[in-house]
PDB file of C-alpha atoms in Angstrom:
ATOM      1  CA  LYS Q   1       1.379 -16.391 -11.441  1.00 80.00           C
ATOM      2  CA  ASN Q   2       1.522 -12.560 -11.035  1.00 81.00           C
ATOM      3  CA  GLN Q   3       4.268 -11.667  -8.458  1.00 90.00           C
ATOM      4  CA  VAL Q   4       6.408  -8.863  -7.454  1.00 95.00           C
ATOM      5  CA  GLU Q   5       9.829  -9.618  -5.994  1.00 96.00           C
ATOM      6  CA  GLN Q   6      12.066  -7.080  -4.299  1.00 97.00           C
ATOM      7  CA  SER Q   7      15.626  -7.123  -3.302  1.00 97.00           C
ATOM      8  CA  PRO Q   8      17.431  -6.733  -1.050  1.00 97.00           C
ATOM      9  CA  GLN Q   9      15.023  -7.486   1.752  1.00 96.00           C
ATOM     10  CA  SER Q  10      16.908  -5.072   3.906  1.00 97.00           C
ATOM     11  CA  LEU Q  11      19.743  -2.616   3.558  1.00 97.00           C
ATOM     12  CA  ILE Q  12      21.838  -0.433   5.781  1.00 98.00           C
ATOM     13  CA  ILE Q  13      23.767   2.509   4.444  1.00 97.00           C
ATOM     14  CA  LEU Q  14      25.577   5.514   5.879  1.00 97.00           C
ATOM     15  CA  GLU Q  15      24.080   8.980   5.656  1.00 97.00           C
ATOM     16  CA  GLY Q  16      25.114  10.753   2.465  1.00 97.00           C
ATOM     17  CA  LYS Q  17      25.666   7.532   0.477  1.00 97.00           C
ATOM     18  CA  ASN Q  18      23.629   6.444  -2.523  1.00 98.00           C
ATOM     19  CA  CYS Q  19      21.700   3.201  -2.836  1.00 98.00           C
ATOM     20  CA  THR Q  20      19.646   1.268  -5.379  1.00 98.00           C
ATOM     21  CA  LEU Q  21      16.628  -0.957  -4.782  1.00 98.00           C
ATOM     22  CA  GLN Q  22      15.530  -3.631  -7.138  1.00 98.00           C
ATOM     23  CA  CYS Q  23      12.067  -4.874  -8.209  1.00 98.00           C
ATOM     24  CA  ASN Q  24      11.258  -7.755 -10.584  1.00 98.00           C
ATOM     25  CA  TYR Q  25       7.689  -8.547 -11.649  1.00 96.00           C
ATOM     26  CA  THR Q  26       5.749 -11.125 -13.569  1.00 94.00           C
ATOM     27  CA  VAL Q  27       2.491  -9.163 -13.817  1.00 89.00           C
ATOM     28  CA  SER Q  28       0.720  -9.303 -17.099  1.00 85.00           C
ATOM     29  CA  PRO Q  29      -0.839  -7.358 -18.695  1.00 86.00           C
ATOM     30  CA  PHE Q  30       1.200  -4.462 -17.370  1.00 88.00           C
ATOM     31  CA  SER Q  31      -0.352  -1.102 -16.759  1.00 86.00           C
ATOM     32  CA  ASN Q  32       1.946   0.862 -14.412  1.00 89.00           C
ATOM     33  CA  LEU Q  33       4.600   0.470 -11.787  1.00 93.00           C
ATOM     34  CA  ARG Q  34       4.670   2.454  -8.632  1.00 94.00           C
ATOM     35  CA  TRP Q  35       7.132   2.936  -5.801  1.00 97.00           C
ATOM     36  CA  TYR Q  36       5.902   3.766  -2.390  1.00 96.00           C
ATOM     37  CA  LYS Q  37       7.759   4.858   0.829  1.00 97.00           C
ATOM     38  CA  GLN Q  38       6.190   3.470   4.108  1.00 95.00           C
ATOM     39  CA  ASP Q  39       7.474   4.816   7.398  1.00 93.00           C
ATOM     40  CA  THR Q  40       7.108   2.543  10.366  1.00 89.00           C
ATOM     41  CA  GLY Q  41       3.513   2.573  11.665  1.00 85.00           C
ATOM     42  CA  ARG Q  42       2.225   4.785   8.774  1.00 89.00           C
ATOM     43  CA  GLY Q  43       0.521   4.220   5.538  1.00 92.00           C
ATOM     44  CA  PRO Q  44       2.525   4.132   2.141  1.00 94.00           C
ATOM     45  CA  VAL Q  45       3.159   7.393   0.321  1.00 93.00           C
ATOM     46  CA  SER Q  46       3.648   7.414  -3.404  1.00 92.00           C
ATOM     47  CA  LEU Q  47       7.135   8.318  -4.887  1.00 95.00           C
ATOM     48  CA  THR Q  48       6.681   7.678  -8.540  1.00 94.00           C
ATOM     49  CA  ILE Q  49       4.253   6.146 -10.946  1.00 91.00           C
ATOM     50  CA  MET Q  50       5.484   4.885 -14.357  1.00 93.00           C
ATOM     51  CA  THR Q  51       3.635   3.635 -17.408  1.00 90.00           C
ATOM     52  CA  PHE Q  52       4.942   1.227 -20.129  1.00 86.00           C
ATOM     53  CA  SER Q  53       6.279   4.096 -22.113  1.00 89.00           C
ATOM     54  CA  GLU Q  54       8.302   5.672 -19.340  1.00 91.00           C
ATOM     55  CA  ASN Q  55      11.723   4.371 -18.511  1.00 92.00           C
ATOM     56  CA  THR Q  56      12.727   6.868 -15.868  1.00 96.00           C
ATOM     57  CA  LYS Q  57      11.105   9.261 -13.468  1.00 95.00           C
ATOM     58  CA  SER Q  58      12.487  11.457 -10.677  1.00 96.00           C
ATOM     59  CA  ASN Q  59      11.049  12.810  -7.518  1.00 95.00           C
ATOM     60  CA  GLY Q  60      13.703  14.918  -5.736  1.00 96.00           C
ATOM     61  CA  ARG Q  61      16.498  12.567  -4.657  1.00 97.00           C
ATOM     62  CA  TYR Q  62      14.500   9.501  -5.779  1.00 97.00           C
ATOM     63  CA  THR Q  63      14.807   8.150  -9.323  1.00 98.00           C
ATOM     64  CA  ALA Q  64      12.947   5.195 -10.586  1.00 98.00           C
ATOM     65  CA  THR Q  65      13.734   3.233 -13.730  1.00 97.00           C
ATOM     66  CA  LEU Q  66      11.702   0.829 -15.653  1.00 97.00           C
ATOM     67  CA  ASP Q  67      12.627  -1.841 -18.162  1.00 95.00           C
ATOM     68  CA  ALA Q  68       9.340  -3.229 -19.412  1.00 91.00           C
ATOM     69  CA  ASP Q  69      10.983  -5.769 -21.646  1.00 92.00           C
ATOM     70  CA  THR Q  70      12.839  -7.491 -18.750  1.00 95.00           C
ATOM     71  CA  LYS Q  71      10.108  -6.542 -16.248  1.00 95.00           C
ATOM     72  CA  GLN Q  72      12.609  -4.902 -13.883  1.00 97.00           C
ATOM     73  CA  SER Q  73      12.562  -1.681 -12.160  1.00 98.00           C
ATOM     74  CA  SER Q  74      14.942   0.053  -9.716  1.00 98.00           C
ATOM     75  CA  LEU Q  75      14.752   2.877  -7.214  1.00 98.00           C
ATOM     76  CA  HIS Q  76      17.852   4.955  -6.779  1.00 98.00           C
ATOM     77  CA  ILE Q  77      18.244   7.146  -3.768  1.00 98.00           C
ATOM     78  CA  THR Q  78      20.934   9.900  -3.929  1.00 98.00           C
ATOM     79  CA  ALA Q  79      22.729  11.423  -0.905  1.00 97.00           C
ATOM     80  CA  SER Q  80      20.640   9.510   1.597  1.00 97.00           C
ATOM     81  CA  GLN Q  81      19.261  11.230   4.753  1.00 97.00           C
ATOM     82  CA  LEU Q  82      18.281   9.774   8.097  1.00 97.00           C
ATOM     83  CA  SER Q  83      14.696  10.540   7.114  1.00 96.00           C
ATOM     84  CA  ASP Q  84      15.017   8.053   4.176  1.00 97.00           C
ATOM     85  CA  SER Q  85      14.869   5.165   6.657  1.00 97.00           C
ATOM     86  CA  ALA Q  86      11.777   3.405   5.807  1.00 97.00           C
ATOM     87  CA  SER Q  87      10.304   0.488   3.802  1.00 97.00           C
ATOM     88  CA  TYR Q  88      10.151   0.952   0.025  1.00 98.00           C
ATOM     89  CA  ILE Q  89       7.440  -0.917  -1.659  1.00 97.00           C
ATOM     90  CA  CYS Q  90       7.172  -1.807  -5.389  1.00 97.00           C
ATOM     91  CA  VAL Q  91       3.563  -2.096  -6.669  1.00 94.00           C
ATOM     92  CA  VAL Q  92       2.540  -3.237 -10.161  1.00 92.00           C
ATOM     93  CA  SER Q  93      -0.915  -2.640 -11.636  1.00 88.00           C
ATOM     94  CA  ASP Q  94      -2.386  -4.880 -14.277  1.00 83.00           C
ATOM     95  CA  ARG Q  95      -5.331  -2.532 -14.817  1.00 65.00           C
ATOM     96  CA  GLY Q  96      -6.588  -2.710 -18.288  1.00 57.00           C
ATOM     97  CA  SER Q  97     -10.135  -2.510 -17.060  1.00 51.00           C
ATOM     98  CA  THR Q  98     -12.107  -1.760 -13.880  1.00 53.00           C
ATOM     99  CA  LEU Q  99     -11.509  -5.401 -12.898  1.00 53.00           C
ATOM    100  CA  GLY Q 100      -7.645  -4.860 -12.643  1.00 61.00           C
ATOM    101  CA  ARG Q 101      -5.720  -4.920  -9.439  1.00 78.00           C
ATOM    102  CA  LEU Q 102      -2.499  -3.948  -7.724  1.00 85.00           C
ATOM    103  CA  TYR Q 103       0.299  -6.486  -6.866  1.00 89.00           C
ATOM    104  CA  PHE Q 104       2.529  -5.505  -3.903  1.00 92.00           C
ATOM    105  CA  GLY Q 105       5.999  -6.544  -3.107  1.00 94.00           C
ATOM    106  CA  ARG Q 106       7.211  -7.142   0.507  1.00 94.00           C
ATOM    107  CA  GLY Q 107       9.309  -4.051   0.394  1.00 95.00           C
ATOM    108  CA  THR Q 108      12.942  -3.272   1.133  1.00 97.00           C
ATOM    109  CA  GLN Q 109      13.700  -1.975   4.622  1.00 97.00           C
ATOM    110  CA  LEU Q 110      16.230   0.757   4.324  1.00 98.00           C
ATOM    111  CA  THR Q 111      18.145   2.006   7.374  1.00 97.00           C
ATOM    112  CA  VAL Q 112      20.307   5.092   7.038  1.00 98.00           C
ATOM    113  CA  TRP Q 113      22.868   5.478   9.841  1.00 97.00           C
ATOM    114  CA  PRO Q 114      24.535   8.680  10.925  1.00 95.00           C
TER     115      PRO Q 114
ATOM    116  CA  GLU F   1      -0.549  15.374   2.280  1.00 58.00           C
ATOM    117  CA  ALA F   2      -3.458  13.047   1.511  1.00 67.00           C
ATOM    118  CA  ASP F   3      -6.924  13.833   2.966  1.00 90.00           C
ATOM    119  CA  ILE F   4      -7.625  10.326   4.219  1.00 95.00           C
ATOM    120  CA  TYR F   5      -8.166   9.572   7.874  1.00 96.00           C
ATOM    121  CA  GLN F   6      -8.404   6.463   9.949  1.00 97.00           C
ATOM    122  CA  THR F   7      -9.440   5.974  13.552  1.00 96.00           C
ATOM    123  CA  PRO F   8      -8.513   4.678  15.892  1.00 96.00           C
ATOM    124  CA  ARG F   9      -4.768   4.571  15.172  1.00 95.00           C
ATOM    125  CA  TYR F  10      -4.148   1.890  17.795  1.00 96.00           C
ATOM    126  CA  LEU F  11      -6.636  -0.531  19.372  1.00 96.00           C
ATOM    127  CA  VAL F  12      -6.177  -3.353  21.866  1.00 97.00           C
ATOM    128  CA  ILE F  13      -9.360  -5.330  22.400  1.00 96.00           C
ATOM    129  CA  GLY F  14     -10.354  -8.680  23.950  1.00 96.00           C
ATOM    130  CA  THR F  15     -11.530 -11.758  22.005  1.00 96.00           C
ATOM    131  CA  GLY F  16     -15.180 -11.864  20.957  1.00 95.00           C
ATOM    132  CA  LYS F  17     -15.674  -8.018  20.988  1.00 95.00           C
ATOM    133  CA  LYS F  18     -17.204  -6.282  18.013  1.00 96.00           C
ATOM    134  CA  ILE F  19     -15.157  -3.472  16.517  1.00 96.00           C
ATOM    135  CA  THR F  20     -15.448  -0.921  13.698  1.00 97.00           C
ATOM    136  CA  LEU F  21     -12.429   0.631  12.041  1.00 97.00           C
ATOM    137  CA  GLU F  22     -13.218   4.001  10.557  1.00 98.00           C
ATOM    138  CA  CYS F  23     -11.962   5.404   7.256  1.00 98.00           C
ATOM    139  CA  SER F  24     -12.970   8.628   5.604  1.00 97.00           C
ATOM    140  CA  GLN F  25     -11.486  10.825   2.806  1.00 97.00           C
ATOM    141  CA  THR F  26     -12.400  14.297   1.733  1.00 94.00           C
ATOM    142  CA  MET F  27     -11.112  14.029  -1.904  1.00 92.00           C
ATOM    143  CA  GLY F  28     -14.354  12.865  -3.412  1.00 92.00           C
ATOM    144  CA  HIS F  29     -12.695   9.655  -4.618  1.00 92.00           C
ATOM    145  CA  ASP F  30     -15.110   6.848  -5.713  1.00 91.00           C
ATOM    146  CA  LYS F  31     -12.722   4.066  -5.245  1.00 91.00           C
ATOM    147  CA  MET F  32     -11.778   2.983  -1.692  1.00 94.00           C
ATOM    148  CA  TYR F  33      -9.817   0.002  -0.414  1.00 94.00           C
ATOM    149  CA  TRP F  34      -8.978  -1.916   2.724  1.00 96.00           C
ATOM    150  CA  TYR F  35      -5.683  -3.656   3.045  1.00 95.00           C
ATOM    151  CA  GLN F  36      -4.295  -5.957   5.708  1.00 95.00           C
ATOM    152  CA  GLN F  37      -0.480  -5.818   6.397  1.00 94.00           C
ATOM    153  CA  ASP F  38       1.502  -7.987   8.856  1.00 92.00           C
ATOM    154  CA  PRO F  39       5.061  -6.871   9.924  1.00 86.00           C
ATOM    155  CA  GLY F  40       7.519  -7.162   7.059  1.00 84.00           C
ATOM    156  CA  MET F  41       4.933  -8.608   4.731  1.00 88.00           C
ATOM    157  CA  GLU F  42       3.165  -7.269   1.588  1.00 89.00           C
ATOM    158  CA  LEU F  43      -0.228  -5.570   1.675  1.00 92.00           C
ATOM    159  CA  HIS F  44      -3.205  -7.879   1.019  1.00 92.00           C
ATOM    160  CA  LEU F  45      -6.410  -6.430  -0.423  1.00 91.00           C
ATOM    161  CA  ILE F  46      -9.448  -7.568   1.796  1.00 93.00           C
ATOM    162  CA  HIS F  47     -12.195  -5.291   0.551  1.00 94.00           C
ATOM    163  CA  TYR F  48     -12.875  -2.644  -2.069  1.00 92.00           C
ATOM    164  CA  SER F  49     -15.609  -0.306  -3.261  1.00 93.00           C
ATOM    165  CA  TYR F  50     -16.020   1.454  -6.560  1.00 90.00           C
ATOM    166  CA  GLY F  51     -18.807   3.816  -5.224  1.00 92.00           C
ATOM    167  CA  VAL F  52     -21.764   4.155  -2.966  1.00 95.00           C
ATOM    168  CA  ASN F  53     -23.510   0.888  -2.349  1.00 94.00           C
ATOM    169  CA  SER F  54     -20.763  -0.965  -4.099  1.00 92.00           C
ATOM    170  CA  THR F  55     -18.531  -3.428  -2.072  1.00 94.00           C
ATOM    171  CA  GLU F  56     -16.474  -6.424  -3.059  1.00 91.00           C
ATOM    172  CA  LYS F  57     -14.260  -8.858  -1.246  1.00 90.00           C
ATOM    173  CA  GLY F  58     -10.569  -8.733  -2.141  1.00 87.00           C
ATOM    174  CA  ASP F  59      -7.968 -11.468  -2.620  1.00 80.00           C
ATOM    175  CA  LEU F  60      -7.343 -12.278   0.999  1.00 81.00           C
ATOM    176  CA  SER F  61     -10.227 -14.012   2.807  1.00 77.00           C
ATOM    177  CA  SER F  62     -11.395 -11.931   5.670  1.00 81.00           C
ATOM    178  CA  GLU F  63     -14.097 -12.303   8.309  1.00 88.00           C
ATOM    179  CA  SER F  64     -14.601  -8.594   8.245  1.00 92.00           C
ATOM    180  CA  THR F  65     -17.459  -6.711   6.510  1.00 94.00           C
ATOM    181  CA  VAL F  66     -17.534  -3.261   5.031  1.00 96.00           C
ATOM    182  CA  SER F  67     -20.282  -0.736   3.970  1.00 96.00           C
ATOM    183  CA  ARG F  68     -20.223   2.257   1.600  1.00 97.00           C
ATOM    184  CA  ILE F  69     -23.313   4.336   2.379  1.00 97.00           C
ATOM    185  CA  ARG F  70     -21.542   7.725   1.694  1.00 96.00           C
ATOM    186  CA  THR F  71     -18.753   8.437  -0.753  1.00 95.00           C
ATOM    187  CA  GLU F  72     -16.375   9.739   1.855  1.00 96.00           C
ATOM    188  CA  HIS F  73     -16.850   6.951   4.417  1.00 97.00           C
ATOM    189  CA  PHE F  74     -15.780   3.292   4.183  1.00 98.00           C
ATOM    190  CA  PRO F  75     -15.914   1.554   7.695  1.00 98.00           C
ATOM    191  CA  LEU F  76     -14.757  -1.986   8.312  1.00 97.00           C
ATOM    192  CA  THR F  77     -16.405  -4.108  11.031  1.00 96.00           C
ATOM    193  CA  LEU F  78     -15.354  -7.282  12.800  1.00 94.00           C
ATOM    194  CA  GLU F  79     -18.390  -8.934  14.454  1.00 93.00           C
ATOM    195  CA  SER F  80     -16.238 -10.991  16.795  1.00 94.00           C
ATOM    196  CA  ALA F  81     -12.552 -10.249  17.016  1.00 94.00           C
ATOM    197  CA  ARG F  82      -9.977 -13.104  17.403  1.00 94.00           C
ATOM    198  CA  PRO F  83      -6.272 -13.058  18.048  1.00 95.00           C
ATOM    199  CA  SER F  84      -5.801 -14.069  14.408  1.00 93.00           C
ATOM    200  CA  HIS F  85      -7.205 -10.632  13.427  1.00 94.00           C
ATOM    201  CA  THR F  86      -4.168  -8.961  14.967  1.00 96.00           C
ATOM    202  CA  SER F  87      -2.584  -6.938  12.207  1.00 95.00           C
ATOM    203  CA  GLN F  88      -2.280  -3.457  10.657  1.00 96.00           C
ATOM    204  CA  TYR F  89      -5.287  -2.307   8.587  1.00 97.00           C
ATOM    205  CA  LEU F  90      -4.767   0.293   5.923  1.00 96.00           C
ATOM    206  CA  CYS F  91      -7.436   2.241   4.035  1.00 97.00           C
ATOM    207  CA  ALA F  92      -6.754   3.750   0.644  1.00 95.00           C
ATOM    208  CA  SER F  93      -8.747   5.771  -1.993  1.00 94.00           C
ATOM    209  CA  GLU F  94      -8.193   6.515  -5.609  1.00 89.00           C
ATOM    210  CA  SER F  95      -9.698   8.946  -7.954  1.00 80.00           C
ATOM    211  CA  GLY F  96      -9.675   6.901 -11.137  1.00 72.00           C
ATOM    212  CA  GLN F  97      -8.148   3.968 -13.068  1.00 61.00           C
ATOM    213  CA  GLY F  98      -4.468   3.988 -13.029  1.00 62.00           C
ATOM    214  CA  ASP F  99      -4.237   6.878 -10.606  1.00 73.00           C
ATOM    215  CA  GLU F 100      -2.243   7.143  -7.456  1.00 81.00           C
ATOM    216  CA  GLN F 101      -3.771   5.404  -4.431  1.00 88.00           C
ATOM    217  CA  TYR F 102      -3.669   7.621  -1.252  1.00 92.00           C
ATOM    218  CA  PHE F 103      -3.258   5.726   1.970  1.00 94.00           C
ATOM    219  CA  GLY F 104      -4.481   6.533   5.470  1.00 95.00           C
ATOM    220  CA  PRO F 105      -2.035   6.219   8.438  1.00 94.00           C
ATOM    221  CA  GLY F 106      -3.502   2.764   9.364  1.00 96.00           C
ATOM    222  CA  THR F 107      -4.987   1.138  12.371  1.00 97.00           C
ATOM    223  CA  ARG F 108      -2.820  -1.237  14.379  1.00 96.00           C
ATOM    224  CA  LEU F 109      -5.193  -3.741  15.950  1.00 97.00           C
ATOM    225  CA  THR F 110      -4.237  -6.153  18.699  1.00 97.00           C
ATOM    226  CA  VAL F 111      -6.774  -8.830  19.837  1.00 96.00           C
ATOM    227  CA  THR F 112      -5.823 -10.450  23.176  1.00 95.00           C
TER     228      THR F 112
END
């Protein structure tokens, strides 16, 4: 069964600290893995997209890693800011054709305290 | 900033009413999607379209219907709202296979 599991479910950190969010998936065949940030009451916004051949990608203070062999990904946030408080969603695509689809994790709820 | 819009943002409505949630995008994307998301839960695909006059049901069974008469417009309709329809509805569009999906701000629907 194709699944995307994220951990931890929630996380509280102090402003300025770093943190790492985890994503494990069983989706096959794999096409790409995406990390989205979703602010409360808003739609998700894409942070990174990685294909099979990419093992790291950065977007400002966000760095995503991918190990396609172990089917694991992580999102590292450096020097956290209050505005980083949001849900971070891992999404895996199995698209090898137009019939492919996206599998969503439940997200990690990150709270950054001053 | 993605050019994809949803209205209304919030809607409180009584049981049995007919409602239409609007979604439009100005990016010329062929692919559009509707997702349903409950608090703290993952997004579930309820409808998608790969172009004009193309609509398909998603993975999550839904009593809603959609139409795609114009590329930029993908409205979702509930003929008779029920409390079980209370949820957040997110619309998204995508230019091509494997590309980024752009999400609208969502409509939070409450059926009393």
